[in-house]
Each structure stands twice: as C-alpha cells, then as structure tokens.
mmCIF file of C-alpha atoms in Angstrom:
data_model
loop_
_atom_site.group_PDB
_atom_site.id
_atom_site.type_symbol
_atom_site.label_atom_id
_atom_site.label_comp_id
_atom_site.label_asym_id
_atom_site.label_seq_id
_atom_site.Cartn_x
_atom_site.Cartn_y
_atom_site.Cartn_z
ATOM 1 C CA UNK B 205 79.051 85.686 111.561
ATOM 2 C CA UNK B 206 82.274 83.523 112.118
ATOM 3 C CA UNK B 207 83.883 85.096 109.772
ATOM 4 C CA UNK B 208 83.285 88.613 110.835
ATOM 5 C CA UNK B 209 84.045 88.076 114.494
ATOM 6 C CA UNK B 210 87.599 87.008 113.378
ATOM 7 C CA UNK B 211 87.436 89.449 111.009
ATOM 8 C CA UNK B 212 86.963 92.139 114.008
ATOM 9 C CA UNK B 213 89.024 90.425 116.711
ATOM 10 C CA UNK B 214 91.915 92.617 116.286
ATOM 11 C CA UNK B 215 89.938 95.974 116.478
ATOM 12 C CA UNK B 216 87.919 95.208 119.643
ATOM 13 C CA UNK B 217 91.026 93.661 121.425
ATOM 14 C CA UNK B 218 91.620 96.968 123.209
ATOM 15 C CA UNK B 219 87.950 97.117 124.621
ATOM 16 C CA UNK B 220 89.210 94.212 127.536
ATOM 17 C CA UNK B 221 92.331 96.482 128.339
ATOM 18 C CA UNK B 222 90.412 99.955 128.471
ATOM 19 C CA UNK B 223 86.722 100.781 127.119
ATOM 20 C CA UNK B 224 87.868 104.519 125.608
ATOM 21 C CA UNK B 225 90.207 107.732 126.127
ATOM 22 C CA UNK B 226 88.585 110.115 128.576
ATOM 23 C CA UNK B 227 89.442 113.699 129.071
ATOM 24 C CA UNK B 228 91.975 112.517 131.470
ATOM 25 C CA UNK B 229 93.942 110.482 129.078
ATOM 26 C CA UNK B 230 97.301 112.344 128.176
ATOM 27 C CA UNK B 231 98.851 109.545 126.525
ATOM 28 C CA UNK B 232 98.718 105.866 126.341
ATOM 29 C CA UNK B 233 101.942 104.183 126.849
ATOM 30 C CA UNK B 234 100.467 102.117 129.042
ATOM 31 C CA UNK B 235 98.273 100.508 126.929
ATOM 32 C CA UNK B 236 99.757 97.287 124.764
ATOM 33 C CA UNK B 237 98.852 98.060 121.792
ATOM 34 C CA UNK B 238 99.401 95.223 118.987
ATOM 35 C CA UNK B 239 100.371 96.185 115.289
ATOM 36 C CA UNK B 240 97.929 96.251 112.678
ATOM 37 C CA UNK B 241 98.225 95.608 109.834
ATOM 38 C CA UNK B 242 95.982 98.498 108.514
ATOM 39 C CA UNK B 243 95.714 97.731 105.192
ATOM 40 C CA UNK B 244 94.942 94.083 105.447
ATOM 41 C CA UNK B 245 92.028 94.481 107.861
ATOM 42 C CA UNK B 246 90.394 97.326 105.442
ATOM 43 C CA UNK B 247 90.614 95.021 102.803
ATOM 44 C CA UNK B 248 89.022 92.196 104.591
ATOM 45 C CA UNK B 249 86.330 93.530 106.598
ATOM 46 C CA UNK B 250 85.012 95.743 103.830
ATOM 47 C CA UNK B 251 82.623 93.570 102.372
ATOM 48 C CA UNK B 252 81.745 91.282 105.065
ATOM 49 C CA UNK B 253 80.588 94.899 107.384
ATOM 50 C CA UNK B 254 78.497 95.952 104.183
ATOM 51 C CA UNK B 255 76.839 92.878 104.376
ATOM 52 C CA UNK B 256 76.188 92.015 107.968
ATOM 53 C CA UNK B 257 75.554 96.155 108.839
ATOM 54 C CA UNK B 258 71.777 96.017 109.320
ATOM 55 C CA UNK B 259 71.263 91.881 110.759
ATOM 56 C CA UNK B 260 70.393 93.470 113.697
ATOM 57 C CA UNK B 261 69.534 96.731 113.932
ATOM 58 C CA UNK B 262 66.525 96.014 115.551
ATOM 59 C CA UNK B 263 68.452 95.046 119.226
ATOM 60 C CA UNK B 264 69.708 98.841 119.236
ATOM 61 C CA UNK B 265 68.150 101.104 121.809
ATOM 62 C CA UNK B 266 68.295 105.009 121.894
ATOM 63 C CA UNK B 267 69.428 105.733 125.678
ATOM 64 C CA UNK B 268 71.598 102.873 125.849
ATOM 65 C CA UNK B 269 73.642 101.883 122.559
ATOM 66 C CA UNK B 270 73.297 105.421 120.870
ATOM 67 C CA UNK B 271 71.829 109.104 122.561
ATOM 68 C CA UNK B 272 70.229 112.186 121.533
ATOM 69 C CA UNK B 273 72.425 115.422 120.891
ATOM 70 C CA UNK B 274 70.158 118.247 122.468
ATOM 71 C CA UNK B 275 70.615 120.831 121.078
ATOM 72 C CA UNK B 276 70.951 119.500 117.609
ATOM 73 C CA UNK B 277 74.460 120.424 116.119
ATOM 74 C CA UNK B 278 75.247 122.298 112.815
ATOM 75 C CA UNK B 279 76.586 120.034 110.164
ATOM 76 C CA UNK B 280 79.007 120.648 107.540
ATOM 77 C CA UNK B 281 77.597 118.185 105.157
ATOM 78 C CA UNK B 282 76.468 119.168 101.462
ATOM 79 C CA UNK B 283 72.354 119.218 100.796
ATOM 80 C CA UNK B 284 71.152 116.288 101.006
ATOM 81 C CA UNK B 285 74.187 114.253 102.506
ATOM 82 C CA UNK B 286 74.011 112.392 105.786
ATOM 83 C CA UNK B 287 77.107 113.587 107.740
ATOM 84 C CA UNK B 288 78.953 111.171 109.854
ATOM 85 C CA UNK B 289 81.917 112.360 112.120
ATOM 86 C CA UNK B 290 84.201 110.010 114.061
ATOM 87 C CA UNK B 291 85.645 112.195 116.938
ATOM 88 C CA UNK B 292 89.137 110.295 117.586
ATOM 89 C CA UNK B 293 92.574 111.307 118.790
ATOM 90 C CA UNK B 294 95.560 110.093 117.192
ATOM 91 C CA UNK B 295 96.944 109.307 120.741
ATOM 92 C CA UNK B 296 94.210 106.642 121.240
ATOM 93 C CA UNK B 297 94.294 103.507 121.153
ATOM 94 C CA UNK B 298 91.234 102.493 120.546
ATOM 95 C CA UNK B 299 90.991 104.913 117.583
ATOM 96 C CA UNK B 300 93.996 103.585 116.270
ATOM 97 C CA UNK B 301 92.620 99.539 116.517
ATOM 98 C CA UNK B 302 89.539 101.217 115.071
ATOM 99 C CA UNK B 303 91.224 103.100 112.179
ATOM 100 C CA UNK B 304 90.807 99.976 109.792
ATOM 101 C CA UNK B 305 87.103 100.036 109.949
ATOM 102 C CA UNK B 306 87.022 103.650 109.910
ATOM 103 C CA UNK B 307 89.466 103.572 106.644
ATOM 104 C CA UNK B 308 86.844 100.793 105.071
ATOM 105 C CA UNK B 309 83.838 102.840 105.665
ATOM 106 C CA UNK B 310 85.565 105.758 104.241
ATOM 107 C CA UNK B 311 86.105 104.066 101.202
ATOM 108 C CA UNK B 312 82.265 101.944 100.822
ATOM 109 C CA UNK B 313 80.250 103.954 102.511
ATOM 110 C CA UNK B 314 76.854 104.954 100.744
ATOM 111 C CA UNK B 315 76.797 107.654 98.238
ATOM 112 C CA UNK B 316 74.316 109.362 100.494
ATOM 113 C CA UNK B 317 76.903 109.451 103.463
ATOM 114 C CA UNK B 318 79.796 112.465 103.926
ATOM 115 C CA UNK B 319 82.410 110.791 106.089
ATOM 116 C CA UNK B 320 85.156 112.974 107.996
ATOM 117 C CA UNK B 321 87.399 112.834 111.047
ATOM 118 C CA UNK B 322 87.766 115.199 113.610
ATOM 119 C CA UNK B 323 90.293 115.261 116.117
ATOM 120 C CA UNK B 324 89.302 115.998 119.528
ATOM 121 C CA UNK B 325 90.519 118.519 121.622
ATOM 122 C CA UNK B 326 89.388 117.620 125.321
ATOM 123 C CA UNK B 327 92.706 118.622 127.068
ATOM 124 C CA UNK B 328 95.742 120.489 126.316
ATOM 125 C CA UNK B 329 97.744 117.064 125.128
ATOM 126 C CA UNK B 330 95.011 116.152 122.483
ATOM 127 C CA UNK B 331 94.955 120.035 121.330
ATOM 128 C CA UNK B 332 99.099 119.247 120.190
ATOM 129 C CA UNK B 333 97.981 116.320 118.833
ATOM 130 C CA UNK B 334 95.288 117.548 116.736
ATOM 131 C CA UNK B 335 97.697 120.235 115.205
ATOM 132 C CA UNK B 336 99.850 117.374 114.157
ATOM 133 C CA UNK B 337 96.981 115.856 112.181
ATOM 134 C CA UNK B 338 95.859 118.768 110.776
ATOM 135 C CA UNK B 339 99.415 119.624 109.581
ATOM 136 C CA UNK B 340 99.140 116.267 108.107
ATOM 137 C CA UNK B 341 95.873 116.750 106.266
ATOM 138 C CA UNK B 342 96.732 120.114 104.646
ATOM 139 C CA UNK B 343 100.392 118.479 103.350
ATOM 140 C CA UNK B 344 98.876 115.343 102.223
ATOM 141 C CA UNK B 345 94.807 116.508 101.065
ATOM 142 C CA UNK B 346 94.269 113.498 98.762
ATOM 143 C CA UNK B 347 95.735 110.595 101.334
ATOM 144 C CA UNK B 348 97.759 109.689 99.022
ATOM 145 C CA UNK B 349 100.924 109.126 101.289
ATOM 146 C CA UNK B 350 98.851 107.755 103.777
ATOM 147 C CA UNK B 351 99.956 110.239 106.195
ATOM 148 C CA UNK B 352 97.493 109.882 109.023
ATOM 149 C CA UNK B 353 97.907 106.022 108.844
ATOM 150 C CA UNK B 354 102.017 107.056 109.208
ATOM 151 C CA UNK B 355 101.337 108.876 112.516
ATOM 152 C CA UNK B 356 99.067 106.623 114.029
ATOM 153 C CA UNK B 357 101.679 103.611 113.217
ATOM 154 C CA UNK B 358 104.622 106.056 114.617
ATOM 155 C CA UNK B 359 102.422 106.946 118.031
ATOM 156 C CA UNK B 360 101.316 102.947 118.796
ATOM 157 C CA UNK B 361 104.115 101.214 117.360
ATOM 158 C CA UNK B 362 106.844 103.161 117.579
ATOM 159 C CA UNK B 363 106.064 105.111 121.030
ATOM 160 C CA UNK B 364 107.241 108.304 119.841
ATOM 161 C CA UNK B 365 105.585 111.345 120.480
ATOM 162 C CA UNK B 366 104.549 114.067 118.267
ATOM 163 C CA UNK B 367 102.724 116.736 120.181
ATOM 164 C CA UNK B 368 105.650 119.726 120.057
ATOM 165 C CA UNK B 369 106.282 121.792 117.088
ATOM 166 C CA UNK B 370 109.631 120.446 116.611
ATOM 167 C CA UNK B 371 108.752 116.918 116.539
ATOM 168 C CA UNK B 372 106.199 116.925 114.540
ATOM 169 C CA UNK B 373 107.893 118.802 112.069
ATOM 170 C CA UNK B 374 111.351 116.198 112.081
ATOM 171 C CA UNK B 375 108.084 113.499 110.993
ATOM 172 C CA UNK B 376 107.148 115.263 108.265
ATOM 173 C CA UNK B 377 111.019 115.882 107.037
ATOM 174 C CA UNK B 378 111.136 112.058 106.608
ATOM 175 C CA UNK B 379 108.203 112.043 105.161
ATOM 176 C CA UNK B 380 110.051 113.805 102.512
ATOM 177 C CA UNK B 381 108.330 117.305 102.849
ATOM 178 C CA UNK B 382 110.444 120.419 103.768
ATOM 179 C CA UNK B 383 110.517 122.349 106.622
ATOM 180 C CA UNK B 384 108.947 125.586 104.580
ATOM 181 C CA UNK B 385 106.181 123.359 104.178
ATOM 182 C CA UNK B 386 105.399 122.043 107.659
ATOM 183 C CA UNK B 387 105.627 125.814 108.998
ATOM 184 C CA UNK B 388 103.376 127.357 105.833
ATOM 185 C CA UNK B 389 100.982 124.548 106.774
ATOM 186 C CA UNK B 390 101.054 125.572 110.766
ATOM 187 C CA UNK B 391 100.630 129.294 109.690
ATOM 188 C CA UNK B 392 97.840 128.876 106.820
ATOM 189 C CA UNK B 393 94.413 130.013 107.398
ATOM 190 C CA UNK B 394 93.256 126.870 106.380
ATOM 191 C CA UNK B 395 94.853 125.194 109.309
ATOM 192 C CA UNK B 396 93.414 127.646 111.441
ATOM 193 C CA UNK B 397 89.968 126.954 110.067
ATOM 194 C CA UNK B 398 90.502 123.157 110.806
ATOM 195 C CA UNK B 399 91.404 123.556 114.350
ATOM 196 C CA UNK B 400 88.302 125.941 115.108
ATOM 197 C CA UNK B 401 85.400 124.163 113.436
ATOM 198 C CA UNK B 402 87.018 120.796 115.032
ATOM 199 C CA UNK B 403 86.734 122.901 118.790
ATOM 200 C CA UNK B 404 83.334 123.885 117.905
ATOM 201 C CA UNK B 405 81.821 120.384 116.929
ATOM 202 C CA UNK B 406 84.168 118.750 120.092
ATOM 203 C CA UNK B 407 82.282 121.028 122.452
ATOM 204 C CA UNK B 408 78.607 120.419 120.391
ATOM 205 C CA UNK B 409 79.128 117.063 120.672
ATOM 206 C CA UNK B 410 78.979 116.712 124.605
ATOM 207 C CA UNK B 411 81.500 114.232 124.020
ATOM 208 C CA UNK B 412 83.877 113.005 126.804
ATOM 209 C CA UNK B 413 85.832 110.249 125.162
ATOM 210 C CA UNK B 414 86.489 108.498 121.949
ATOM 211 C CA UNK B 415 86.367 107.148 119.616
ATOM 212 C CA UNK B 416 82.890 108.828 119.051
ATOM 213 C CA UNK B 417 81.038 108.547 116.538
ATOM 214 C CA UNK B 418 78.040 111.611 115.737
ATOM 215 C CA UNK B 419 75.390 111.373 113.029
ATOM 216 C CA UNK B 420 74.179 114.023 111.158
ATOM 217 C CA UNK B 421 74.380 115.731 114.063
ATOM 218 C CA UNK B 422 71.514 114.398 116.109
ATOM 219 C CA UNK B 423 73.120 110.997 117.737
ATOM 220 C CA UNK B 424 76.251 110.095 119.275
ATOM 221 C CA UNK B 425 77.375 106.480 119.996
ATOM 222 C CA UNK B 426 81.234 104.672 120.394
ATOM 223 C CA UNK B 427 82.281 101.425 120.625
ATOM 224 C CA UNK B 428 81.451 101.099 124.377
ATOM 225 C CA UNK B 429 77.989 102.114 123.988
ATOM 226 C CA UNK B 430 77.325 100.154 121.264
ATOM 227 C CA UNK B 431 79.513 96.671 122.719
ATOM 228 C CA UNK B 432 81.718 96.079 119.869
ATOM 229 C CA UNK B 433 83.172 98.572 117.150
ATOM 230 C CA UNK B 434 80.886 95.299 114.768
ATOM 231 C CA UNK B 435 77.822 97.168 116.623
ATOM 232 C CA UNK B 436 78.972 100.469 116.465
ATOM 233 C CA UNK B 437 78.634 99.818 112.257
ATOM 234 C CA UNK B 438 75.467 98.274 112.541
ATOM 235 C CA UNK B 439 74.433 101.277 114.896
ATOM 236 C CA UNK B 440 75.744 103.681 111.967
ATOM 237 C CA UNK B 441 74.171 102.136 108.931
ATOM 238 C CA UNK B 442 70.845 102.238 110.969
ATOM 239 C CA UNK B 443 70.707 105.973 111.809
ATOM 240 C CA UNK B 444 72.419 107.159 108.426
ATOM 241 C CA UNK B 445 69.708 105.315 106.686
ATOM 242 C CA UNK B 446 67.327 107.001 109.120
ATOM 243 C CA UNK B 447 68.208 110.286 108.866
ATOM 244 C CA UNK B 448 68.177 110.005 105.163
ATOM 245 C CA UNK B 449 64.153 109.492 105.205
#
C-alpha cells in the first residue's frame, strides 16, 4: 500500500489545489500544475493498480463514491464488452495528472473492458478544445506519435493555448503533418461524427465536471467522488466486473 500511495502521489496532487473542472472552468492557468513524467508513472503504477484494484471494494457506496445514470445511456461498446468512458478535457488539470493512470488502464485493462476517451463539451472553450483532440485522433489513429500526450504536455507545461483553428493547426505543422492534413481532418465526416456522438454521451451523462468516469453506461463516478483517482480504479474494476455478470 506504501508503494502505491507514492506511486499515486503525483496524480492526486491537484485534488488539494482544486477537486475538478466545472462548467465554469475556461482555462486553468491558474492552477500549478507540475510536469509528469507520463511515461514513467504508466509504467510504474501498472501493475501495482492491477493488483491492489479490488482490496477494497467493499467500502464503496452507490450514492456517495459512484451514482446511478437514469435514464440508462446507449453504449458504443461491441456485444459483450463492458464500456468504460473517461469524460476529460484536455484543458484540465486534473485530467492531465490523471492521464498516466488513464494511459495504464488503456493498455491492462481486462479483455472484457472497451476503454475510450471523450472530450467534454460543457462550454464553448471545451467545444475548441475538443476539436483539437479530435483533429489529433483522426491524424494520429494508432497513438503512435503520442499525439494526445503532446497536447496535454503543450497545454500544462508549456501554457499555450490551442483552442482556435490557427493554433491548433501551427501544433500539428511541428508535429510534422501538413496543413492539407489538419484542414481534411477538420472537414472529414469522421471528425464530424466524433464531435456529435461525444455531445450526445456529454449531455447523457448528466455530467458537470471531470474527469468523469461512466460505466457501461449505468454509473458515473470521478476522482472527487471516489477520494483519490487510487479509489476511482478500485471503484472501476468493481462495477466493470459487475456489469459483466
């Protein structure tokens, strides 16, 4: 247990400075936000979540560390998949001091689990922003060039800002993609796809901040509901193991 709350210092350090990003958040550049090393944390907190996840399920209350979604939303999810959605915005910071665990379970979660990310769109600012990732995801499908990682960094770290059209496409010029691309991307149907479904499941969520986290549809929890992003895990593992019954 040491281990793991060293492990997951770095990720709930934001929780003393703010609990989440509310629909009134337009930015955070008031917000000290420390660099993380992204890679490092995935790497070490992989194995030790997987095995402390259910230690203490039992302490977890609907009403109070997790709720109902009434009515029960549509899922995207394959037959027989659990679906698992982490409703963040790139502006956040506590998505970005999350991203790490979100990036490990992504990578170990259970076979039976369909992990994605959806960018909220709870105000006008966050809307920009979740163009930006969107752009990202269509350029870069696989990951491979770790673009979302590259934005989040840019955002936290380097302050800029990437919410107009012309900023976000000078990013993705040095990320060595053309400016063809970036505006194919914008126009695509694909793109336009993204940015509905991710309104629809925003406003079927009932969500009001993030990071939040929605299983298969039915529950929604965060960080601050659950105490600790160690306990919003736990909180996951439970109910995806649930719903698969």
């Amino acid at each position: 247990m040491k281990k793991l709350q060293k492990l997951t210092f770095l990720a709930v350090t934001s929780l003393f400075l703010v609990t989440a990003c509310d629909t009134a958040s337009s930015d955070a550049k008031k917000v000290d936000v420390k660099k993380v090393d992204i890679k490092k944390v995935v790497k070490e907190t992989t194995e030790v979540v997987k095995k402390e996840a259910a230690s203490s399920a039992s302490k977890f209350k609907e009403g109070k560390h997790y709720v109902e979604i009434f009515p029960e939303m549509q899922t995207d999810s394959a037959m027989g998949k659990v679906e698992v959605v982490e409703l963040m915005w790139l502006g956040c910071p506590h998505c970005y001091t999350l991203e790490p665990i979100m990036l490990a379970y992504k990578k170990n979660h259970p076979d039976f689990v369909e992990f994605k990310q959806v960018p909220a769109m709870l105000n006008p600012s966050w809307a920009a922003d979740a163009k930006t990732y969107y752009i990202a995801e269509i350029l870069d499908p696989t990951g491979e060039k770790d673009l979302v990682t590259k934005i989040f960094k840019s955002i936290h770290e380097q302050k800029r800002r990437l919410r107009t059209p012309d900023a976000a496409k000078r990013f993705f010029v040095q990320q060595g993609y053309t400016e063809e691309q970036v505006i194919n991307s914008a126009n695509s149907m694909a793109f336009q796809a993204k940015i509905k479904r991710a309104q629809e499941i925003g406003e079927s969520s009932q969500a009001q901040s993030v990071p939040t986290v929605i299983i298969n549809g039915k529950y929604r929890t965060s960080p601050y509901m659950a105490g600790s992003n160690e306990d919003l895990m736990k909180i996951v593992d439970m109910l995806t193991k649930q719903e698969k019954k």
